[in-house]
Amino acid sequence: MRNPSRHLLIPMDPYTLAKGAERVKNALEKALALSKLTDRVRVVETGTIGHHEHGVLLIIYPDGVVYGDLTPDDVPQIVQEHLQGGRVVERLVVRDIKIPPFHPQVYRAEKQVRLVLRNVGLIDPENIEDYIANEGYEAAARALTSMTPQQVLETVKESGIQGRGGAGFPTGVKWSFAAREKAPQKYIVCNADEGEPGTFKDRLILEGDPHSVLEGMLLAGYAVGATKGYVYVRGEYRMSIARMRKAIDQARSKGLLGDNILGSGFSFDMEVREGAGAYICGEETALLESMEGKRGEPRNKPPFPPQAGLWGMPTVVNNVETLANIPLIVKNGAAWYRSFGTPTCPGTKVFTLVGNVVLPGLIEVPMGITLREVIFDIGRGIPKGRNFLFAQTGGTTGGILAAGELDVPMAYDTLRQVGSGLGSGALLVVDDSNCVVDLVQNFVEFFNHESCGKCTLCREGTGRLLELLNRLTSGQAEARDIDLIRRLAVNMKRAAFCGLGQAAPTPILGALDRFEEIFREHAEAHYCRSGVCPMNAQKAA
Amino acid sequence: MATIDLKTAEAEIPVIELLKKAQEEHGYLSPEVLKVIAARTGQPLSKLYGIATFYSLLTTRPKGKYRILFCKNAPCHVRGAKRVLEAIVSYLGVEPGETTKDGLFTLELTSCLGLCAVAPTMMIGEDLYGNLTPQKAIAILEDYRARERSEHA
Amino acid sequence: MATVIVDGIQVEVPDNATILEAAKLAKKEIPTLCYHPDLPAIGACRICVVEVEGEPLLKTACNTNVRDGMRIRTISPAIREARQTALELILSRHPQKCNECVRNGTCELQALASRIHVGEISFPYRQRPGSPDVSSGAVGRDPSKCVLCRRCVQVCEVIQSVGAIAVQGRGYDAWIDTPFSRALSEVGCVYCGQCVDRCPVGALFEVSHVERVWRALQDPEIHVVVQTAPAVRAAIGEEFGLPPGTLVTGQMVAALRRLGFDKVFDTDFTADLTIMEEGHELIGRLRDGGVLPMLTSCSPGWINFIEHFYPDLLPHLSSCKSPQQMFGALAKTYYAQKAGIDPSKIFVVSVMPCTAKKAEAARPEMKDSGYQDVDAVLTTREAARMMKEAGIDLSKLEPEDYDLPLGVSTGAGVIFGVTGGVMEAALRTVYEVVTGKKLEKIDILPVRGMEGIREAEIELDGLRVRAAVAHGLANARKLMDKIVSGQADYHFIEIMACPGGCLSGGGQPYPTTPEIRQKRAQALYEADRLLPLRKSHENPVIQELYREFLGKPNSHKAHELLHTHYTPKPVYG
Ligand SMILES: Cc1cc2nc3c(=O)[nH]c(=O)nc-3n(C[C@H](O)[C@H](O)[C@H](O)COP(=O)(O)O)c2cc1C
Ligand code: SF4
Ligand code: SF4
Ligand code: SF4
Ligand code: SF4
Ligand code: SF4
Ligand code: SF4
Ligand code: SF4
Ligand code: SF4
Ligand code: FES
Ligand code: FES
Ligand code: FES
């Protein structure tokens, strides 16, 4: 191919594929061939660009035009009018979506700062050359040839990055625990089990820019002295699994994985492991159990994985997003990284904005942005003229924030103060057509489905909570049921075995603290003011 | 007992992936299939059964040709998943967990499919569907039925 | 050593001690349910929670290690509420039919509920999944009573390497089961009953023969004889409040007599006989180039294991029946003849430390007397229960002697009940028979102890006999794998299915812990030491039996009555 004059990016993610992206792409290739344009443009299949409301998308660079809601029938017109005639097809243009100039260092778009997502949607994730053309593997090359492992570790430590998998533990500190262990074998495990409802950022990072995760793992391995990496991907994520496997093969054939990488004497190789459907396997020790071929039930801690993890060897478990940040930190330095976010929580955070918002999707914002900005500026507010009821940050195990809390800065420490957390980065917006009791019941159904069943408080507790909430929403509750719910929740939080049972009460207690009156109406008056719960229908009948 | 041939079992592959592959080959993890894996891996059958009953993608019972994984977590729920599910239940005439009489569909509830931006969602086989409404969901299922009929015709 | 403060009391504890152990040293007993000293602590029940200063959440005492300077509170409002909540959640899914339950009085859940009163249970009863199973005739399961402590799963998998049962499902619907909910008799269970011993509640139990025995005792037409296994005398006292390790042989005999048994005999007698038969079999194999190593065959749990898991190694097994079955065969032949009783009117009861013995007695091949050789098998617990029902407090009785002739035995017979005992007893006899010399050092110390696998060598007229002893089936498995791979250059191997041997069999009083095991072992060695005769071949009744009835060891008649054959069995039927 000669130097193509135009790049046509077509995001191939679960959303667009569900809307027929494959057929649009075929139509495009056919039309290009017919118009003899094949040599002059390059069609790039990318990951998501973060917006999912506009169906199949086509992005034209360098023109900066985004077409949306495409069907195969729209394609000939785009080819004839835009690519040949130079006239934009106005009727197909999507104006909501702003795209950055080609090859951005940092990609900024109204309140968003895209570091982790810098490549996502803009490069072909199945082509390592695209990643390399965007400064990919520069950090690895620099680290392996001119930095010591200690220097890499120090850089990550100084950057202050905290784990993006939920708990927010400082990544550099975690690495240093593993680095100081002496063991015949150490491992890096990328936690891509992402099961938190409302969360799909890891999926879209893996599908849109797998090499950034791979490079992050390579750097982690170098820093702590690990020579083997595993990516544990949720079994339902077929495309993530395929793209990550492909990325690994490509990196291996380029000599970026394997023995003596870039002549540095450092060896590192990787494999993908598939999950089989269990949310609890996102908990790092359950994940390790699952990798060892067992039921994914959490282990007792200590020892923590950096001391004794996979097969008893020192193991660093990091989230996908955490790892995707690492190449940037190593390449640009800790100070650069600290220029984003807040002093106590540096960097950006990828969120998945879901629920009752006008523009749901994948976004990346600096730490410290307020909830209001995210929901009302980036997400364009609540649709259908409805009002905000509450938001839940961090996925189903996250806390509940009511209208009065919209100006809380979104960072680990500030959210913790109001009994919530960043968790997985899910941000669920709920409008006033919903019932908080009904939603709490929905959360509890999830915990009940996903509890591993090992410890009494969570195994039995989630089941009983569900029974109690069913009573509330079906009009069979008694006043004392509210106290029972609270007692169960408080004791699960204090004394359950693992993070699931300890965090499951967070939204329950959060909702009870903020909306106790509504719970009481359900329990005492058998009345649901939003009319969602089935008892209203029964009463009417 | 039918002889069980596990094409994928020669290599050293992790037990859980072995179980997934065996399930793909044989439809479900029957006692016969698990016995073969027990013999190959040296693991007690009880443990394998314990694994198979732990992970929701594994199954020890035969399923319909298409497994419908319907998401009912909060992000889908607040965008109307309940009504869609009700429509599917009444169209198929089965409750979640059950298989249609013609053996075509098994309806199952799943945790979040990571497609919440286009909630409500479901996954049929490896295909994903979003922005469901009751009408849309039924049209999709009718499509599968029609395809099935034309394959048999 | 670490210094920790438990409820204000300072104690010095080893660095790797758990909070539970530290509290014990401070004389505080933290309640537990899923914890068992034999097994890795998994922290499942959440009953043992305590507060640790500086920790935001409660910690489980059973699986949290101490730190130097740790301050621990073992009781507080938060602790009480968490324990009560956990207990209430457990009880609300428990049938609580104590008065119908075999564990009434020995149940750990009952004791816990008596210690931690929950008052009213706020949740309606919901039955657990799974259905009762007594198919094996030995070990029964009632999943509705299970509290999911997983002790059974751990013991079956880790200590016995059988894995007949495991945790199934997840969340609220998790349950303990066999694969595909098959009967226990179809999944390779060896009936050792180690799970029964570890179960804190009545979810696992022996299939009872108590009613059968009462019926026989109350039938005037029937001559009921009882035999008592070696290990029972070192443990049954515990059922009557005596400290573990109290030897109550004579009182047990007296109690059984009061229950109405027509004759009280001793399995030790046939243990001596086993040594004669097995010892001569070994000598024969050594001389004639038979299959070696020879494996002992007196533990039915072990027999089930090898039939299921190592069928190719069956030729290694001694063909000797276990002492229980030799006794049954002789009771209905030799004894019937001597006493002039119609063998069809003889009912043979055994009191055994074992659950597997119930299934052994029911094996179809165990009919060499022309009748089922043994009619009923009581575990130590069942025998004690009958005594209690009849108002007999064994601890208050004067010792009495066994009846003649099948009640005479030597010290070699009594140590059958402890791991290494069969080996030691056999070597005492084999040495003297082969060398014709008197064995000076009767205590063969290398085969004693609680290490999982032990080895010893003995010089027999220039031939060095290499012996090994294993207890607990995971250890047996290691030796079997060595035989399979050709690395086992032993001549003779003793295997006991249960860790420690029969003294901690699945039918022994609750609980069995490592300390109790030690004490019961000491009691058996003490019994051996106190007996005037300590070698099987010196037992005068054995000598008389050969003279009058059997001829010589391994004679045709001995083979007919005292030896058996084994059958390969699929693990999953
Ligand atoms: C119930 C539960 C589920 C979790 N799920 C995930 C997950 O899906 N992905 C993830 O990265 N971390 C998850 N975590 C957090 C992990 O245990 C672990 O802290 C994280 O992977 C560490 O990576 P990080 O330090 O990069 O955040 C979960 C934790 C709990 C308790
Ligand atoms: S808290 Fe829940 S998920 Fe965690 S170990 Fe206990 S039962 Fe399993
Ligand atoms: S009854 Fe009303 S308030 Fe209660 S959950 Fe249902 S809709 Fe909400
Ligand atoms: S197991 Fe214990 S608590 Fe349960 S019924 Fe039996 S004795 Fe009572
Ligand atoms: S303890 Fe209470 S419930 Fe049990 S038998 Fe006595 S009175 Fe009845
Ligand atoms: S009796 Fe023995 S083999 Fe059978 S389940 Fe119990 S521990 Fe396992
Ligand atoms: S059967 Fe008994 S030992 Fe096994 S898990 Fe249940 S309660 Fe525990
Ligand atoms: S040790 Fe076992 S086999 Fe021997 S007599 Fe005792 S119960 Fe019977
Ligand atoms: S070791 Fe003793 S108690 Fe255990 S199975 Fe064998 S004979 Fe029975
Ligand atoms: S909640 Fe349904 S796909 Fe996420
Ligand atoms: S308290 Fe630890 S195992 Fe139960
Ligand atoms: S005894 Fe510690 S958790 Fe069960």
Coordinates of N, CA and C in Angstrom, one line a residue, chain C residues 160-302:
Chain C
Q160 N -7.2 -38.5 53.9 CA -7.4 -39.9 53.4 C -7.2 -40.0 51.8
S161 N -7.0 -38.9 51.2 CA -6.8 -38.8 49.7 C -7.8 -39.6 49.0
V162 N -9.0 -39.6 49.5 CA -10.1 -40.3 48.8 C -11.0 -39.3 48.0
G163 N -11.4 -38.3 48.7 CA -12.2 -37.3 47.9 C -13.6 -37.8 47.5
A164 N -14.2 -38.6 48.4 CA -15.6 -39.1 48.1 C -16.6 -38.0 48.1
I165 N -16.4 -37.0 48.9 CA -17.4 -35.9 49.0 C -16.6 -34.5 48.8
A166 N -17.3 -33.5 48.4 CA -16.7 -32.2 48.2 C -17.8 -31.2 48.3
V167 N -17.4 -29.9 48.4 CA -18.3 -28.8 48.4 C -18.9 -28.7 47.0
Q168 N -20.2 -28.5 46.9 CA -20.9 -28.4 45.6 C -21.7 -27.1 45.6
G169 N -21.9 -26.6 44.4 CA -22.6 -25.3 44.2 C -22.0 -24.1 44.9
R170 N -22.7 -23.1 44.9 CA -22.1 -21.9 45.6 C -23.1 -21.1 46.3
G171 N -22.7 -20.2 47.1 CA -23.6 -19.2 47.8 C -24.5 -20.0 48.7
Y172 N -25.7 -19.4 48.9 CA -26.7 -19.9 49.8 C -27.0 -21.4 49.5
D173 N -26.9 -21.8 48.3 CA -27.2 -23.2 47.9 C -26.1 -24.2 48.0
A174 N -24.9 -23.7 48.5 CA -23.8 -24.6 48.5 C -24.1 -25.8 49.4
W175 N -23.6 -27.0 49.1 CA -23.8 -28.1 49.9 C -22.7 -29.1 49.8
I176 N -22.6 -30.0 50.7 CA -21.6 -31.1 50.7 C -22.2 -32.3 50.0
D177 N -21.5 -32.8 49.0 CA -22.1 -34.0 48.4 C -21.1 -34.8 47.6
T178 N -21.6 -36.0 47.3 CA -20.8 -36.9 46.4 C -21.0 -36.3 45.0
P179 N -20.1 -36.7 44.0 CA -20.4 -36.3 42.7 C -21.7 -36.8 42.1
F180 N -22.4 -35.9 41.5 CA -23.7 -36.2 40.9 C -24.7 -36.8 41.9
S181 N -24.5 -36.4 43.2 CA -25.4 -36.9 44.3 C -25.5 -38.4 44.3
R182 N -24.5 -39.1 43.9 CA -24.6 -40.6 43.9 C -24.5 -41.1 45.3
A183 N -24.9 -42.3 45.5 CA -24.8 -42.9 46.9 C -23.4 -43.0 47.3
L184 N -23.2 -42.9 48.6 CA -21.8 -43.0 49.1 C -21.1 -44.3 48.7
S185 N -22.0 -45.3 48.5 CA -21.4 -46.6 48.2 C -21.0 -46.7 46.7
E186 N -21.2 -45.6 46.0 CA -20.8 -45.7 44.5 C -19.7 -44.7 44.2
V187 N -19.0 -44.1 45.1 CA -18.1 -43.0 44.8 C -16.7 -43.2 45.4
G188 N -16.4 -44.5 45.7 CA -15.1 -44.7 46.2 C -14.9 -44.5 47.7
C189 N -15.9 -44.1 48.4 CA -15.8 -44.0 49.9 C -15.4 -45.3 50.5
V190 N -14.4 -45.2 51.4 CA -13.9 -46.4 52.0 C -14.5 -46.7 53.4
Y191 N -15.4 -45.9 53.8 CA -16.2 -46.1 55.0 C -15.3 -46.0 56.3
C192 N -14.2 -45.3 56.2 CA -13.3 -45.2 57.3 C -13.9 -44.4 58.4
G193 N -14.9 -43.5 58.1 CA -15.6 -42.8 59.1 C -14.8 -41.7 59.7
Q194 N -13.7 -41.3 59.1 CA -12.9 -40.2 59.6 C -13.8 -38.9 59.5
C195 N -14.6 -38.8 58.5 CA -15.5 -37.7 58.4 C -16.5 -37.7 59.5
V196 N -17.0 -38.8 59.9 CA -17.9 -38.9 61.0 C -17.3 -38.4 62.2
D197 N -16.0 -38.8 62.4 CA -15.3 -38.3 63.6 C -15.1 -36.8 63.6
R198 N -14.9 -36.2 62.5 CA -14.7 -34.8 62.4 C -15.9 -34.0 62.4
C199 N -17.0 -34.5 62.0 CA -18.3 -33.8 61.9 C -18.7 -33.2 63.2
P200 N -19.0 -31.9 63.3 CA -19.3 -31.4 64.6 C -20.8 -31.7 65.0
V201 N -21.6 -32.1 64.0 CA -23.0 -32.3 64.2 C -23.4 -33.7 63.7
G202 N -24.7 -33.9 63.6 CA -25.2 -35.2 63.3 C -25.4 -35.4 61.8
A203 N -24.7 -34.7 61.0 CA -24.8 -34.8 59.5 C -24.1 -36.0 59.0
L204 N -23.2 -36.5 59.7 CA -22.5 -37.8 59.4 C -22.5 -38.7 60.6
F205 N -22.8 -40.0 60.4 CA -23.0 -40.8 61.5 C -22.7 -42.3 61.1
E206 N -22.6 -43.2 62.1 CA -22.5 -44.6 61.7 C -24.0 -45.1 61.5
V207 N -24.1 -46.0 60.5 CA -25.4 -46.7 60.4 C -25.6 -47.6 61.6
S208 N -26.6 -47.4 62.3 CA -26.7 -48.0 63.6 C -27.1 -49.5 63.6
H209 N -26.4 -50.3 64.4 CA -26.8 -51.7 64.6 C -27.3 -51.9 66.0
V210 N -27.6 -50.8 66.7 CA -28.0 -50.9 68.1 C -29.3 -51.8 68.3
E211 N -30.3 -51.5 67.5 CA -31.6 -52.2 67.6 C -31.4 -53.7 67.3
R212 N -30.6 -54.0 66.3 CA -30.4 -55.3 66.0 C -29.8 -56.1 67.2
V213 N -28.9 -55.4 67.9 CA -28.2 -56.1 69.0 C -29.2 -56.2 70.2
W214 N -30.0 -55.2 70.4 CA -31.0 -55.3 71.5 C -32.0 -56.5 71.2
R215 N -32.4 -56.6 69.9 CA -33.3 -57.7 69.6 C -32.7 -59.1 69.9
A216 N -31.4 -59.2 69.6 CA -30.7 -60.5 69.8 C -30.6 -60.8 71.3
L217 N -30.2 -59.7 72.0 CA -30.0 -59.9 73.5 C -31.3 -60.3 74.2
Q218 N -32.5 -59.8 73.6 CA -33.7 -60.1 74.3 C -34.4 -61.4 73.8
D219 N -33.7 -62.0 72.9 CA -34.3 -63.3 72.4 C -33.7 -64.5 73.2
P220 N -34.4 -65.2 74.0 CA -33.9 -66.2 74.8 C -33.3 -67.4 74.0
E221 N -33.7 -67.5 72.8 CA -33.3 -68.7 71.9 C -31.8 -68.4 71.5
I222 N -31.4 -67.2 71.5 CA -30.1 -66.9 70.8 C -29.0 -66.7 71.8
H223 N -27.9 -67.3 71.5 CA -26.7 -67.2 72.3 C -25.8 -66.1 71.7
V224 N -25.8 -65.0 72.4 CA -25.1 -63.8 71.9 C -23.7 -63.6 72.5
V225 N -22.7 -63.6 71.6 CA -21.4 -63.4 72.0 C -20.9 -62.1 71.5
V226 N -20.0 -61.5 72.3 CA -19.5 -60.2 71.9 C -17.9 -60.3 71.9
Q227 N -17.3 -59.6 70.9 CA -15.9 -59.5 70.9 C -15.6 -58.0 71.0
T228 N -14.5 -57.7 71.6 CA -14.1 -56.2 71.8 C -12.8 -56.0 71.1
A229 N -12.7 -55.1 70.2 CA -11.5 -54.8 69.5 C -10.5 -54.1 70.5
P230 N -9.2 -54.3 70.1 CA -8.1 -53.7 71.0 C -8.3 -52.3 71.4
A231 N -8.7 -51.5 70.4 CA -8.6 -50.0 70.6 C -9.8 -49.5 71.4
V232 N -10.8 -50.4 71.6 CA -12.0 -49.9 72.3 C -11.7 -49.7 73.8
R233 N -10.9 -50.5 74.4 CA -10.7 -50.5 75.8 C -9.9 -49.2 76.2
A234 N -9.2 -48.6 75.2 CA -8.4 -47.4 75.6 C -9.2 -46.1 75.4
A235 N -10.5 -46.3 75.0 CA -11.3 -45.1 74.6 C -12.7 -45.1 75.3
I236 N -13.3 -46.2 75.5 CA -14.7 -46.2 75.8 C -14.9 -45.5 77.2
G237 N -13.9 -45.5 78.0 CA -14.0 -44.8 79.3 C -14.4 -43.3 79.1
E238 N -13.9 -42.7 78.0 CA -14.2 -41.3 77.7 C -15.7 -41.1 77.7
E239 N -16.4 -42.1 77.2 CA -17.9 -41.9 77.1 C -18.5 -41.8 78.5
F240 N -17.8 -42.3 79.5 CA -18.3 -42.2 80.9 C -17.6 -41.2 81.7
G241 N -17.0 -40.2 81.0 CA -16.3 -39.1 81.8 C -14.9 -39.4 82.2
L242 N -14.4 -40.5 81.9 CA -13.0 -40.7 82.3 C -12.0 -40.0 81.4
P243 N -10.9 -39.6 81.8 CA -9.9 -38.9 81.0 C -9.4 -39.8 79.8
P244 N -9.2 -39.2 78.7 CA -8.6 -40.0 77.6 C -7.4 -40.7 78.0
G245 N -7.2 -41.9 77.5 CA -6.1 -42.7 77.9 C -6.3 -43.6 79.1
T246 N -7.5 -43.6 79.6 CA -7.8 -44.5 80.8 C -8.1 -45.9 80.2
L247 N -7.4 -46.9 80.7 CA -7.6 -48.2 80.2 C -8.7 -48.9 81.0
V248 N -9.8 -49.3 80.4 CA -10.9 -49.8 81.2 C -11.3 -51.2 80.7
T249 N -10.3 -52.1 80.4 CA -10.6 -53.4 79.8 C -11.6 -54.2 80.7
G250 N -11.2 -54.3 82.0 CA -12.0 -55.1 82.9 C -13.4 -54.5 83.1
Q251 N -13.5 -53.2 83.2 CA -14.8 -52.6 83.5 C -15.7 -52.7 82.2
M252 N -15.1 -52.7 81.1 CA -15.8 -52.8 79.8 C -16.4 -54.2 79.8
V253 N -15.6 -55.2 80.2 CA -16.1 -56.6 80.2 C -17.3 -56.7 81.1
A254 N -17.1 -56.1 82.3 CA -18.2 -56.2 83.2 C -19.5 -55.5 82.7
A255 N -19.3 -54.4 82.1 CA -20.5 -53.7 81.6 C -21.2 -54.5 80.5
L256 N -20.4 -55.1 79.6 CA -21.0 -55.9 78.5 C -21.7 -57.1 79.1
R257 N -21.1 -57.7 80.1 CA -21.8 -58.8 80.7 C -23.1 -58.4 81.3
R258 N -23.2 -57.2 81.9 CA -24.4 -56.7 82.5 C -25.5 -56.4 81.4
L259 N -25.0 -56.0 80.2 CA -25.9 -55.8 79.2 C -26.6 -57.0 78.7
G260 N -26.1 -58.2 79.1 CA -26.7 -59.5 78.8 C -26.0 -60.3 77.7
F261 N -24.8 -60.0 77.4 CA -24.1 -60.9 76.4 C -23.8 -62.2 77.1
D262 N -24.0 -63.3 76.4 CA -23.8 -64.6 77.0 C -22.3 -64.9 77.2
K263 N -21.5 -64.4 76.3 CA -20.0 -64.5 76.5 C -19.4 -63.2 76.0
V264 N -18.4 -62.8 76.8 CA -17.6 -61.6 76.4 C -16.2 -62.1 76.0
F265 N -15.9 -62.0 74.8 CA -14.6 -62.5 74.2 C -13.8 -61.3 73.8
D266 N -12.6 -61.6 73.3 CA -11.7 -60.5 72.9 C -11.2 -60.7 71.5
T267 N -11.3 -59.6 70.8 CA -10.8 -59.6 69.4 C -9.2 -59.7 69.5
D268 N -8.7 -59.4 70.6 CA -7.2 -59.5 70.8 C -6.8 -61.0 70.6
F269 N -7.7 -61.9 70.9 CA -7.4 -63.3 70.7 C -7.1 -63.6 69.2
T270 N -8.1 -63.1 68.4 CA -7.9 -63.3 67.0 C -6.8 -62.4 66.4
A271 N -6.5 -61.4 67.1 CA -5.4 -60.6 66.7 C -4.1 -61.4 66.8
D272 N -4.0 -62.1 67.9 CA -2.9 -63.1 68.0 C -2.9 -64.1 66.9
L273 N -4.1 -64.5 66.6 CA -4.2 -65.6 65.6 C -3.8 -65.0 64.2
T274 N -4.2 -63.7 64.0 CA -3.8 -63.1 62.8 C -2.3 -63.0 62.6
I275 N -1.6 -62.8 63.7 CA -0.1 -62.7 63.7 C 0.4 -64.1 63.3
M276 N -0.2 -65.1 63.8 CA 0.3 -66.5 63.5 C 0.1 -66.7 62.0
E277 N -1.0 -66.4 61.5 CA -1.3 -66.7 60.1 C -0.5 -65.7 59.2
E278 N -0.5 -64.5 59.5 CA 0.1 -63.5 58.7 C 1.6 -63.6 58.7
G279 N 2.1 -63.9 60.0 CA 3.6 -64.1 60.1 C 4.1 -65.2 59.3
H280 N 3.3 -66.3 59.3 CA 3.7 -67.5 58.6 C 3.6 -67.3 57.1
E281 N 2.6 -66.5 56.7 CA 2.4 -66.1 55.3 C 3.6 -65.3 54.8
L282 N 4.1 -64.4 55.7 CA 5.3 -63.6 55.3 C 6.5 -64.5 55.2
I283 N 6.7 -65.4 56.2 CA 7.8 -66.2 56.1 C 7.8 -67.1 54.8
G284 N 6.6 -67.6 54.5 CA 6.4 -68.3 53.2 C 6.8 -67.5 52.0
R285 N 6.3 -66.3 52.0 CA 6.6 -65.4 50.8 C 8.1 -65.1 50.7
L286 N 8.7 -64.9 51.9 CA 10.2 -64.6 51.9 C 10.9 -65.8 51.4
R287 N 10.5 -67.0 51.8 CA 11.2 -68.2 51.4 C 11.0 -68.6 50.0
D288 N 9.7 -68.5 49.6 CA 9.4 -69.1 48.2 C 9.3 -68.0 47.1
G289 N 9.8 -66.9 47.4 CA 9.8 -65.8 46.4 C 8.4 -65.4 46.0
G290 N 7.5 -65.3 47.0 CA 6.2 -64.8 46.8 C 6.2 -63.3 46.5
V291 N 5.0 -62.7 46.3 CA 4.8 -61.3 46.0 C 5.2 -60.5 47.2
L292 N 6.2 -59.6 47.0 CA 6.6 -58.7 48.1 C 6.6 -57.3 47.6
P293 N 6.5 -56.3 48.4 CA 6.2 -56.4 49.8 C 4.8 -56.9 50.1
M294 N 4.7 -57.6 51.2 CA 3.4 -58.1 51.6 C 2.7 -56.9 52.4
L295 N 1.4 -56.8 52.2 CA 0.7 -55.7 52.9 C -0.3 -56.3 53.9
T296 N -0.4 -55.6 55.0 CA -1.3 -56.1 56.0 C -2.7 -55.9 55.5
S297 N -3.7 -56.7 56.1 CA -5.0 -56.7 55.6 C -6.1 -56.6 56.7
C298 N -5.7 -56.0 57.9 CA -6.7 -56.1 58.9 C -7.6 -54.8 59.0
S299 N -7.3 -53.8 58.2 CA -8.1 -52.6 58.3 C -9.0 -52.5 57.1
P300 N -10.3 -52.7 57.3 CA -11.2 -52.8 56.2 C -11.3 -51.4 55.4
G301 N -11.0 -50.3 56.1 CA -11.0 -49.0 55.4 C -9.9 -49.1 54.3
W302 N -8.8 -49.6 54.7 CA -7.6 -49.8 53.8 C -7.9 -50.8 52.7

